[in-house]
Tab-separated table of C-alpha atoms in Angstrom:
chain	number	residue	atom	x	y	z
A	18	MET	CA	-140.759	-101.799	-98.366
A	19	PRO	CA	-143.221	-100.898	-101.573
A	20	THR	CA	-146.092	-103.257	-100.223
A	21	ASP	CA	-145.700	-101.962	-96.765
A	22	TRP	CA	-148.578	-99.213	-97.948
A	23	ILE	CA	-151.003	-102.123	-98.760
A	24	TRP	CA	-150.726	-103.853	-95.236
A	25	GLY	CA	-151.514	-100.090	-93.783
A	26	LEU	CA	-154.332	-99.684	-95.853
A	27	VAL	CA	-155.757	-103.235	-94.981
A	28	GLY	CA	-154.730	-102.843	-91.826
A	29	GLY	CA	-156.460	-99.344	-91.521
A	30	LEU	CA	-159.670	-100.817	-92.586
A	31	MET	CA	-159.541	-103.370	-90.055
A	32	ILE	CA	-158.943	-100.823	-87.427
A	33	GLY	CA	-161.839	-98.497	-88.664
A	34	THR	CA	-164.349	-101.574	-88.883
A	35	ALA	CA	-163.376	-102.438	-85.289
A	36	GLY	CA	-164.598	-98.893	-84.247
A	37	ALA	CA	-167.633	-98.656	-86.656
A	38	ALA	CA	-168.494	-102.172	-84.912
A	39	PHE	CA	-167.720	-100.713	-81.056
A	40	LEU	CA	-169.731	-97.446	-82.257
A	41	LEU	CA	-172.953	-98.836	-83.825
A	42	LEU	CA	-173.000	-101.871	-81.738
A	43	ASN	CA	-171.754	-100.809	-78.017
A	44	GLY	CA	-172.532	-97.209	-78.663
A	45	ARG	CA	-168.793	-96.322	-77.327
A	46	ILE	CA	-166.110	-94.315	-79.235
A	47	MET	CA	-162.760	-96.199	-79.724
A	48	GLY	CA	-160.557	-94.367	-78.225
A	49	VAL	CA	-157.653	-96.191	-76.192
A	50	THR	CA	-156.895	-93.276	-74.193
A	51	GLY	CA	-160.410	-93.074	-72.878
A	52	VAL	CA	-160.877	-96.675	-72.429
A	53	LEU	CA	-157.406	-97.182	-70.685
A	54	GLY	CA	-157.737	-94.137	-68.845
A	55	GLY	CA	-161.326	-94.452	-67.720
A	56	LEU	CA	-160.312	-97.895	-66.307
A	57	VAL	CA	-156.822	-96.483	-64.507
A	58	ASP	CA	-158.589	-93.368	-63.049
A	59	GLY	CA	-161.864	-95.256	-61.839
A	60	THR	CA	-163.737	-92.812	-64.186
A	61	GLU	CA	-165.513	-95.083	-66.516
A	62	ARG	CA	-164.759	-99.152	-66.145
A	63	ARG	CA	-167.704	-99.994	-68.502
A	64	GLY	CA	-166.797	-102.455	-70.995
A	65	ALA	CA	-163.097	-101.625	-70.684
A	66	LEU	CA	-161.653	-105.204	-69.771
A	67	PRO	CA	-163.150	-107.325	-72.611
A	68	PHE	CA	-161.784	-104.903	-75.137
A	69	LEU	CA	-158.254	-104.377	-73.968
A	70	ALA	CA	-158.293	-107.949	-73.318
A	71	GLY	CA	-159.478	-108.435	-77.222
A	72	LEU	CA	-156.592	-105.769	-77.973
A	73	ILE	CA	-153.720	-107.459	-75.954
A	74	LEU	CA	-154.218	-111.050	-76.961
A	75	ALA	CA	-155.262	-110.984	-80.696
A	76	PRO	CA	-152.082	-109.313	-81.792
A	77	ALA	CA	-150.331	-111.583	-79.153
A	78	LEU	CA	-151.703	-114.739	-80.835
A	79	ALA	CA	-151.185	-113.308	-84.411
A	80	ALA	CA	-147.304	-112.457	-83.673
A	81	ALA	CA	-146.357	-115.785	-82.204
A	82	LEU	CA	-147.884	-117.535	-84.972
A	83	TRP	CA	-146.673	-115.343	-88.015
A	84	GLY	CA	-144.134	-112.926	-86.394
A	85	GLY	CA	-144.266	-109.495	-85.115
A	86	GLN	CA	-141.542	-106.899	-83.738
A	87	SER	CA	-142.227	-103.829	-82.336
A	88	HIS	CA	-138.271	-102.934	-82.341
A	89	LEU	CA	-138.930	-101.086	-79.164
A	90	THR	CA	-135.806	-99.893	-77.766
A	91	GLY	CA	-134.206	-101.172	-74.704
A	92	ASN	CA	-133.547	-98.178	-73.049
A	93	LEU	CA	-135.571	-98.214	-70.214
A	94	SER	CA	-135.235	-95.013	-68.775
A	95	LEU	CA	-136.205	-93.564	-72.151
A	96	VAL	CA	-139.351	-95.987	-72.390
A	97	ALA	CA	-140.521	-94.496	-69.168
A	98	LEU	CA	-140.024	-90.959	-70.034
A	99	ALA	CA	-141.843	-91.590	-73.083
A	100	GLY	CA	-144.566	-93.479	-70.978
A	101	VAL	CA	-145.223	-90.939	-68.709
A	102	LEU	CA	-145.491	-88.315	-71.299
A	103	VAL	CA	-147.987	-90.509	-73.502
A	104	GLY	CA	-150.058	-91.402	-70.492
A	105	PHE	CA	-150.061	-87.535	-68.797
A	106	GLY	CA	-150.276	-86.024	-72.413
A	107	THR	CA	-153.111	-88.246	-73.921
A	108	ARG	CA	-155.196	-88.144	-70.873
A	109	LEU	CA	-155.012	-84.350	-70.836
A	110	ALA	CA	-155.858	-83.758	-74.143
A	111	ASN	CA	-158.689	-86.061	-73.624
A	112	GLY	CA	-157.670	-88.745	-76.716
A	113	CYS	CA	-154.830	-90.121	-78.916
A	114	THR	CA	-154.401	-91.284	-82.468
A	115	SER	CA	-157.637	-93.741	-82.132
A	116	GLY	CA	-160.147	-91.561	-80.036
A	117	HIS	CA	-158.982	-88.326	-82.002
A	118	GLY	CA	-157.512	-89.249	-84.821
A	119	VAL	CA	-159.234	-92.376	-85.841
A	120	CYS	CA	-162.692	-91.666	-83.950
A	121	GLY	CA	-162.693	-87.909	-84.089
A	122	MET	CA	-161.443	-87.022	-87.631
A	123	SER	CA	-163.648	-89.360	-89.451
A	124	ARG	CA	-166.590	-87.150	-88.024
A	125	LEU	CA	-164.902	-83.803	-88.726
A	126	ALA	CA	-164.573	-83.146	-85.116
A	127	PRO	CA	-162.604	-79.777	-84.784
A	128	ARG	CA	-160.941	-80.850	-81.473
A	129	GLY	CA	-159.894	-84.486	-83.543
A	130	ILE	CA	-158.135	-82.456	-86.228
A	131	LEU	CA	-156.655	-79.793	-83.876
A	132	ALA	CA	-155.382	-82.482	-81.654
A	133	SER	CA	-154.344	-84.632	-84.532
A	134	LEU	CA	-152.367	-82.278	-86.236
A	135	THR	CA	-150.782	-81.044	-82.998
A	136	TYR	CA	-149.241	-84.187	-82.126
A	137	ILE	CA	-148.074	-85.252	-85.317
A	138	LEU	CA	-146.160	-81.795	-85.629
A	139	ALA	CA	-144.942	-82.285	-82.069
A	140	GLY	CA	-143.758	-85.634	-83.192
A	141	ALA	CA	-141.988	-84.711	-86.158
A	142	LEU	CA	-140.490	-81.643	-84.342
A	143	VAL	CA	-139.197	-83.795	-81.349
A	144	MET	CA	-137.809	-86.367	-84.449
A	145	ALA	CA	-136.409	-83.590	-86.523
A	146	VAL	CA	-134.273	-82.011	-83.470
A	147	LEU	CA	-133.075	-85.393	-81.472
A	148	ARG	CA	-132.783	-87.830	-84.647
A	149	GLN	CA	-131.724	-85.218	-87.649
A	150	GLY	CA	-130.194	-82.418	-85.360
A	151	LEU	CA	-128.656	-84.237	-82.554
A	152	GLY	CA	-128.572	-87.480	-84.134
A	153	VAL	CA	-129.465	-88.804	-80.249
A	154	LEU	CA	-132.576	-90.750	-80.818
B	3	MET	CA	-173.657	-110.045	-75.531
B	4	ARG	CA	-172.054	-106.651	-75.021
B	5	ARG	CA	-168.828	-108.003	-73.681
B	6	LEU	CA	-168.325	-110.471	-76.542
B	7	THR	CA	-168.656	-107.535	-79.000
B	8	GLU	CA	-166.495	-105.484	-77.041
B	9	PHE	CA	-163.973	-108.222	-77.076
B	10	LEU	CA	-164.082	-109.052	-80.690
B	11	ALA	CA	-163.875	-104.872	-81.545
B	12	GLY	CA	-160.600	-104.896	-79.232
B	13	ALA	CA	-159.113	-108.005	-81.095
B	14	LEU	CA	-159.824	-106.911	-84.614
B	15	PHE	CA	-158.184	-103.222	-83.737
B	16	GLY	CA	-155.323	-105.001	-82.275
B	17	LEU	CA	-155.120	-107.326	-85.601
B	18	GLY	CA	-155.618	-104.307	-87.530
B	19	LEU	CA	-152.583	-102.696	-85.655
B	20	TRP	CA	-150.523	-105.616	-85.830
B	21	LEU	CA	-151.082	-106.217	-89.762
B	22	SER	CA	-150.533	-102.615	-90.743
B	23	GLY	CA	-147.255	-102.555	-88.864
B	24	MET	CA	-148.215	-99.614	-86.398
B	25	THR	CA	-147.021	-101.931	-83.659
B	26	ASP	CA	-143.698	-101.690	-85.097
B	27	THR	CA	-141.919	-98.728	-83.648
B	28	VAL	CA	-139.711	-98.226	-86.574
B	29	LYS	CA	-142.603	-97.568	-88.887
B	30	VAL	CA	-144.331	-94.941	-86.326
B	31	GLN	CA	-141.122	-93.097	-85.739
B	32	GLY	CA	-140.288	-93.164	-89.693
B	33	PHE	CA	-143.808	-91.548	-90.415
B	34	LEU	CA	-142.442	-88.564	-87.619
B	35	ASP	CA	-139.106	-88.648	-89.445
B	36	LEU	CA	-140.011	-85.770	-92.269
B	37	LEU	CA	-136.589	-84.877	-92.824
B	38	GLY	CA	-135.069	-88.380	-92.592
B	39	ALA	CA	-135.886	-91.829	-94.611
B	40	TRP	CA	-139.876	-90.879	-94.382
B	41	ASP	CA	-142.269	-93.499	-94.246
B	42	PRO	CA	-145.795	-92.478	-95.248
B	43	THR	CA	-147.360	-96.447	-94.051
B	44	LEU	CA	-149.141	-94.606	-91.242
B	45	ALA	CA	-150.793	-92.164	-93.457
B	46	PHE	CA	-152.354	-95.429	-95.338
B	47	VAL	CA	-153.500	-97.064	-92.180
B	48	MET	CA	-155.038	-93.573	-90.700
B	49	GLY	CA	-157.223	-92.747	-94.168
B	50	GLY	CA	-157.905	-96.375	-94.325
B	51	ALA	CA	-159.570	-96.475	-90.841
B	52	MET	CA	-161.357	-93.584	-91.583
B	53	LEU	CA	-163.316	-95.005	-94.242
B	54	PRO	CA	-165.562	-97.172	-92.405
B	55	MET	CA	-165.426	-95.045	-89.490
B	56	ALA	CA	-167.277	-92.352	-91.153
B	57	ALA	CA	-169.587	-94.517	-92.553
B	58	ALA	CA	-170.603	-95.675	-89.158
B	59	TRP	CA	-170.960	-91.774	-87.897
B	60	ALA	CA	-172.975	-91.357	-90.805
B	61	LEU	CA	-175.363	-94.477	-89.901
B	62	ALA	CA	-175.400	-92.997	-86.450
B	63	ALA	CA	-176.308	-89.581	-87.281
B	64	GLY	CA	-180.230	-90.371	-87.420
B	65	ARG	CA	-180.296	-92.560	-84.448
B	66	THR	CA	-180.117	-92.256	-80.469
B	67	ARG	CA	-179.214	-95.928	-79.671
B	68	ALA	CA	-176.954	-98.192	-80.555
B	69	VAL	CA	-178.004	-101.756	-81.247
B	70	LEU	CA	-177.266	-103.279	-78.251
B	71	GLY	CA	-179.273	-100.833	-76.901
B	72	ALA	CA	-176.695	-98.024	-75.165
B	73	PRO	CA	-177.101	-94.316	-76.009
B	74	LEU	CA	-174.770	-93.222	-78.883
B	75	PRO	CA	-172.106	-90.413	-78.332
B	76	GLY	CA	-173.722	-87.175	-78.109
B	77	PRO	CA	-172.333	-84.361	-80.621
B	78	ALA	CA	-168.766	-83.872	-81.048
B	79	ARG	CA	-167.617	-81.157	-78.100
B	80	ARG	CA	-166.351	-78.272	-80.096
B	81	ASP	CA	-164.499	-76.155	-77.338
B	82	ILE	CA	-160.851	-75.898	-77.825
B	83	GLY	CA	-158.742	-75.306	-74.410
B	84	PRO	CA	-155.177	-75.437	-73.644
B	85	ASP	CA	-155.660	-78.798	-71.786
B	86	LEU	CA	-156.063	-80.085	-75.597
B	87	ILE	CA	-152.926	-78.352	-77.095
B	88	LEU	CA	-150.627	-78.894	-74.333
B	89	GLY	CA	-151.688	-82.315	-73.863
B	90	SER	CA	-151.533	-83.427	-77.896
B	91	VAL	CA	-147.859	-81.486	-77.415
B	92	LEU	CA	-146.446	-83.655	-74.891
B	93	PHE	CA	-148.201	-86.862	-76.248
B	94	GLY	CA	-146.471	-86.341	-79.730
B	95	ALA	CA	-143.221	-85.568	-77.918
B	96	GLY	CA	-143.351	-89.024	-75.918
B	97	TRP	CA	-145.042	-91.018	-79.088
B	98	ALA	CA	-141.717	-89.785	-81.088
B	99	LEU	CA	-139.188	-90.586	-78.461
B	100	VAL	CA	-140.031	-94.514	-78.876
B	101	GLY	CA	-142.786	-95.183	-81.258
B	102	LEU	CA	-145.327	-96.075	-79.418
B	103	CYS	CA	-149.114	-94.737	-78.512
B	104	PRO	CA	-151.469	-96.117	-76.459
B	105	GLY	CA	-153.353	-98.546	-78.727
B	106	PRO	CA	-150.123	-100.059	-80.361
B	107	ALA	CA	-148.361	-100.063	-76.885
B	108	LEU	CA	-151.096	-102.497	-75.485
B	109	ALA	CA	-151.178	-104.480	-78.588
B	110	SER	CA	-147.669	-105.315	-78.772
B	111	LEU	CA	-147.409	-105.926	-74.944
B	112	THR	CA	-146.657	-109.672	-75.221
B	113	TYR	CA	-144.155	-109.412	-78.430
B	114	PRO	CA	-140.924	-111.509	-78.298
B	115	GLY	CA	-137.737	-109.832	-77.543
B	116	THR	CA	-139.376	-106.478	-75.932
B	117	ARG	CA	-141.583	-107.393	-72.773
B	118	LEU	CA	-139.954	-105.636	-70.011
B	119	ALA	CA	-139.655	-102.492	-72.205
B	120	GLY	CA	-143.205	-102.832	-73.259
B	121	LEU	CA	-144.452	-103.517	-69.643
B	122	VAL	CA	-141.788	-100.279	-68.463
B	123	PHE	CA	-144.122	-98.373	-70.969
B	124	LEU	CA	-147.502	-99.439	-70.394
B	125	VAL	CA	-146.907	-98.561	-66.074
B	126	ALA	CA	-145.262	-95.229	-66.974
B	127	MET	CA	-148.125	-94.360	-69.129
B	128	CYS	CA	-150.794	-95.401	-66.595
B	129	GLY	CA	-149.059	-93.725	-63.975
B	130	GLY	CA	-149.157	-90.512	-66.604
B	131	MET	CA	-152.694	-90.963	-66.881
B	132	LEU	CA	-153.254	-91.262	-63.164
B	133	ALA	CA	-151.348	-88.213	-62.508
B	134	ALA	CA	-153.406	-86.136	-65.468
B	135	LYS	CA	-156.404	-86.723	-63.234
B	136	PRO	CA	-156.460	-83.691	-61.244
B	137	LEU	CA	-155.405	-81.348	-64.005
B	138	ARG	CA	-157.906	-83.135	-66.240
B	139	ALA	CA	-160.509	-82.023	-63.485
B	140	ARG	CA	-159.317	-78.376	-63.167
B	141	PHE	CA	-159.512	-77.728	-66.948
B	142	ALA	CA	-163.260	-79.342	-66.932
B	143	ALA	CA	-163.625	-77.078	-64.216
B	144	PRO	CA	-164.601	-73.783	-65.977
B	145	LEU	CA	-166.638	-75.571	-68.680
B	146	GLN	CA	-168.668	-77.715	-65.997
B	147	GLY	CA	-168.477	-74.928	-63.532
B	148	SER	CA	-171.680	-74.795	-62.342
B	149	LEU	CA	-173.935	-77.884	-61.316
B	150	MET	CA	-175.376	-78.132	-64.826
B	151	ASP	CA	-176.434	-81.923	-64.917
B	152	ILE	CA	-176.982	-82.109	-68.930
B	153	ARG	CA	-179.011	-85.357	-69.783
B	154	HIS	CA	-179.319	-86.066	-73.812
B	155	LEU	CA	-182.688	-87.663	-74.887
B	156	THR	CA	-181.049	-87.651	-78.268
B	157	PRO	CA	-177.778	-85.988	-79.751
B	158	ASP	CA	-179.760	-82.953	-80.350
B	159	TYR	CA	-182.044	-82.398	-77.420
B	160	ALA	CA	-181.202	-82.333	-73.640
B	161	VAL	CA	-182.962	-81.461	-70.669
B	162	SER	CA	-181.527	-80.509	-67.460
B	163	PRO	CA	-182.908	-78.899	-63.892
B	164	GLN	CA	-182.796	-75.046	-63.539
B	165	ILE	CA	-179.310	-73.791	-65.054
B	166	THR	CA	-177.534	-70.366	-64.471
B	167	PRO	CA	-176.333	-67.758	-66.659
B	168	GLU	CA	-172.784	-68.700	-66.268
B	169	ASP	CA	-173.821	-72.152	-67.776
B	170	LEU	CA	-174.813	-70.527	-71.034
B	171	PRO	CA	-171.416	-70.553	-72.437
B	172	THR	CA	-170.607	-73.899	-71.916
B	173	LEU	CA	-173.962	-75.184	-73.651
B	174	GLN	CA	-172.586	-72.796	-76.679
B	175	ALA	CA	-169.223	-74.526	-76.924
B	176	LEU	CA	-171.275	-77.910	-76.855
B	177	GLY	CA	-173.145	-76.684	-79.813
B	178	PHE	CA	-176.323	-75.765	-78.761
B	179	THR	CA	-178.090	-73.102	-80.530
B	180	THR	CA	-181.533	-72.611	-78.907
B	181	VAL	CA	-182.237	-72.907	-75.208
B	182	ILE	CA	-185.895	-73.532	-73.807
B	183	ASN	CA	-187.028	-72.450	-70.351
B	184	ASN	CA	-189.862	-74.638	-69.416
B	185	ARG	CA	-190.746	-72.807	-66.060
B	186	PRO	CA	-192.959	-70.417	-65.067
B	187	ASP	CA	-191.376	-67.222	-63.377
B	188	GLY	CA	-193.212	-67.578	-60.024
B	189	GLU	CA	-191.155	-70.397	-59.417
B	190	ILE	CA	-187.910	-69.227	-60.096
B	191	PRO	CA	-185.565	-67.232	-57.920
B	192	ALA	CA	-185.174	-63.636	-59.243
B	193	ALA	CA	-181.747	-63.896	-60.094
B	194	LEU	CA	-182.538	-66.585	-62.691
B	195	SER	CA	-185.785	-65.150	-64.294
B	196	THR	CA	-186.763	-65.829	-67.345
B	197	GLU	CA	-185.831	-62.183	-68.198
B	198	VAL	CA	-181.991	-62.535	-66.856
B	199	MET	CA	-181.654	-65.814	-68.665
B	200	LYS	CA	-182.975	-64.527	-72.147
B	201	ALA	CA	-180.698	-61.487	-71.999
B	202	ALA	CA	-177.480	-63.665	-71.074
B	203	ALA	CA	-178.645	-66.033	-73.730
B	204	GLU	CA	-178.970	-63.594	-76.353
B	205	ALA	CA	-175.720	-61.978	-75.818
B	206	LEU	CA	-173.994	-65.083	-76.477
B	207	GLY	CA	-176.296	-65.641	-79.982
B	208	LEU	CA	-178.327	-68.095	-78.720
B	209	THR	CA	-182.275	-68.420	-79.526
B	210	PHE	CA	-184.099	-68.436	-76.453
B	211	VAL	CA	-187.671	-69.588	-76.209
B	212	ILE	CA	-189.713	-68.724	-73.205
B	213	ASN	CA	-192.559	-71.867	-72.771
B	214	PRO	CA	-193.416	-71.854	-69.368
B	215	ILE	CA	-195.256	-75.104	-68.226
B	216	ARG	CA	-197.432	-75.424	-65.028
B	217	PRO	CA	-197.083	-78.936	-63.528
B	218	GLY	CA	-199.365	-81.288	-65.513
B	219	ASP	CA	-200.168	-78.719	-67.948
B	220	PHE	CA	-199.262	-79.673	-71.406
B	221	SER	CA	-201.322	-77.668	-73.423
B	222	ASP	CA	-201.608	-77.742	-77.269
B	223	THR	CA	-200.207	-74.359	-77.230
B	224	VAL	CA	-196.904	-75.261	-74.834
B	225	LEU	CA	-196.359	-78.626	-76.951
B	226	ALA	CA	-196.661	-76.512	-80.361
B	227	THR	CA	-194.049	-74.136	-79.191
B	228	GLN	CA	-191.837	-76.617	-77.657
B	229	GLY	CA	-191.938	-79.271	-81.120
B	230	ALA	CA	-191.101	-76.152	-83.518
B	231	ALA	CA	-188.371	-75.276	-81.370
B	232	ILE	CA	-187.202	-79.139	-81.098
B	233	ALA	CA	-187.213	-78.818	-84.658
B	234	THR	CA	-184.552	-75.903	-85.279
B	235	GLY	CA	-181.286	-77.661	-84.332
B	236	LYS	CA	-179.429	-78.572	-81.409
B	237	VAL	CA	-181.966	-77.506	-78.301
B	238	PHE	CA	-181.424	-77.838	-74.442
B	239	ALA	CA	-184.401	-77.208	-72.162
B	240	TYR	CA	-184.817	-76.775	-68.354
B	241	CYS	CA	-187.253	-76.839	-65.711
B	242	ALA	CA	-186.870	-77.082	-62.273
B	243	SER	CA	-186.097	-81.180	-62.442
B	244	GLY	CA	-185.772	-81.554	-66.101
B	245	ASN	CA	-189.252	-84.012	-65.995
B	246	ARG	CA	-191.490	-81.183	-67.496
B	247	SER	CA	-188.716	-80.474	-70.551
B	248	SER	CA	-188.789	-84.248	-70.853
B	249	CYS	CA	-192.574	-84.640	-70.701
B	250	ALA	CA	-192.688	-82.111	-73.301
B	251	TRP	CA	-190.347	-83.758	-75.692
B	252	ALA	CA	-192.018	-86.775	-75.455
B	253	LEU	CA	-195.162	-85.209	-76.370
B	254	SER	CA	-194.117	-82.911	-79.331
B	255	THR	CA	-190.740	-84.049	-80.942
B	256	PRO	CA	-191.149	-84.451	-84.759
B	257	GLU	CA	-188.670	-86.991	-84.387
B	258	ASP	CA	-190.063	-90.797	-85.717
B	259	LEU	CA	-189.967	-92.517	-82.536
B	260	ASP	CA	-192.508	-95.065	-81.456
B	261	ILE	CA	-194.628	-94.695	-77.987
B	262	ASP	CA	-192.405	-96.968	-75.882
B	263	ALA	CA	-189.374	-95.252	-77.335
B	264	ARG	CA	-190.567	-91.654	-76.199
B	265	ILE	CA	-191.101	-93.441	-72.677
B	266	ALA	CA	-188.012	-95.243	-72.306
B	267	ILE	CA	-185.415	-92.808	-72.964
B	268	PRO	CA	-186.510	-90.431	-70.804
B	269	ALA	CA	-186.491	-93.262	-68.153
B	270	GLU	CA	-182.968	-93.791	-68.549
B	271	HIS	CA	-182.445	-90.401	-66.999
B	272	GLY	CA	-184.717	-90.952	-64.115
B	273	TYR	CA	-188.024	-89.239	-65.542
B	274	ASN	CA	-191.036	-91.537	-64.991
B	275	LEU	CA	-193.291	-90.822	-68.258
B	276	GLU	CA	-195.513	-94.097	-67.658
B	277	PRO	CA	-198.180	-91.674	-66.323
B	278	LEU	CA	-198.264	-89.725	-69.765
B	279	ARG	CA	-198.337	-93.071	-71.895
B	280	ALA	CA	-202.049	-92.536	-72.829
B	281	MET	CA	-201.465	-88.935	-73.915
B	282	ILE	CA	-198.430	-89.449	-75.693
B	283	ALA	CA	-200.394	-92.555	-77.449
B	284	ALA	CA	-203.175	-89.993	-78.619
B	285	ARG	CA	-200.461	-87.503	-80.033
B	286	VAL	CA	-198.474	-90.074	-81.662
B	287	GLY	CA	-200.943	-92.205	-83.093
């Protein structure tokens, strides 16, 4: 839809403001991989629970009040495979779209830029092959 | 207070993901579908998010502490290894398969209609993160292969106990340009002598500053040398424990830090500079 990019821009500004506050107030990089991964494997639990609680509860409330759909596929084996790839990959690379993308690229970090280019290209390649090529996605 | 701001940052992040459409897997997959009906929304989200974030990095640049007291992150890492590339390839592939990355996976966890699949994704993702732990350690090994314990007093000045020549490439990868040895040769094992370290550092293009300090002997010459070196860029200093390198910093750094900060920052890393308070006060004024 033609207005989607406006919502994207406004939502993006909110995401960036959240990251700015997390950095300037708490001294932390707002990377979900780092926060969640540190909690899961026990390497860094500081501040993870309040942050993750906000991240889950606020959109839950917004979706309940004003609607929200993830359109996530019900194919559970595909979902599980994707989840393992995303968890393993982001943790190995030390970051995802928030840490490497938003926080890393905005400080012109070479690792953030290279990682972001890599995961977008890999994602686009998978899309090109599985959806446009084989028509299975 | 810290917990409240952590919660609010998470909440604002989640609302931004919700409003921008990034919790909708169709829009994310649409962005990656370059050959199909391409949806550019994600690019606007990323661009919008980078504006306040870039301003925040600019604001953080001259500081060592966040508003609530925690240290700010050090300089960005510069080392690029196979873990970064391989991990990003696997992540990108999984991201495209169903259109979820870690943030939106959490933000959309309780959306109606997809709760079971969302939960399955979260559990699988956490499992993947756990599975990466041993591999993370292995890739980190060459970088942190030594027992080097880097303690950042500021983003541009760090100290540690004695290092070895094998540590120097790591320091270089972390962006340090100058290494200061604050130990007199008499107390160093021959294999790690000033001459050995200097040759190894200069072979890598690092500036090596010889500034030996006998315990407690912070002469004007020593402090002038340390202060001048600190002003040159990203500087790493070592001695036996890091204590003398911290004291020399507190007594000589040209940064605009008051007496309390010059004592409190090393204290965070276990260095007690209280006995030097009068001396610091005399120099900082």
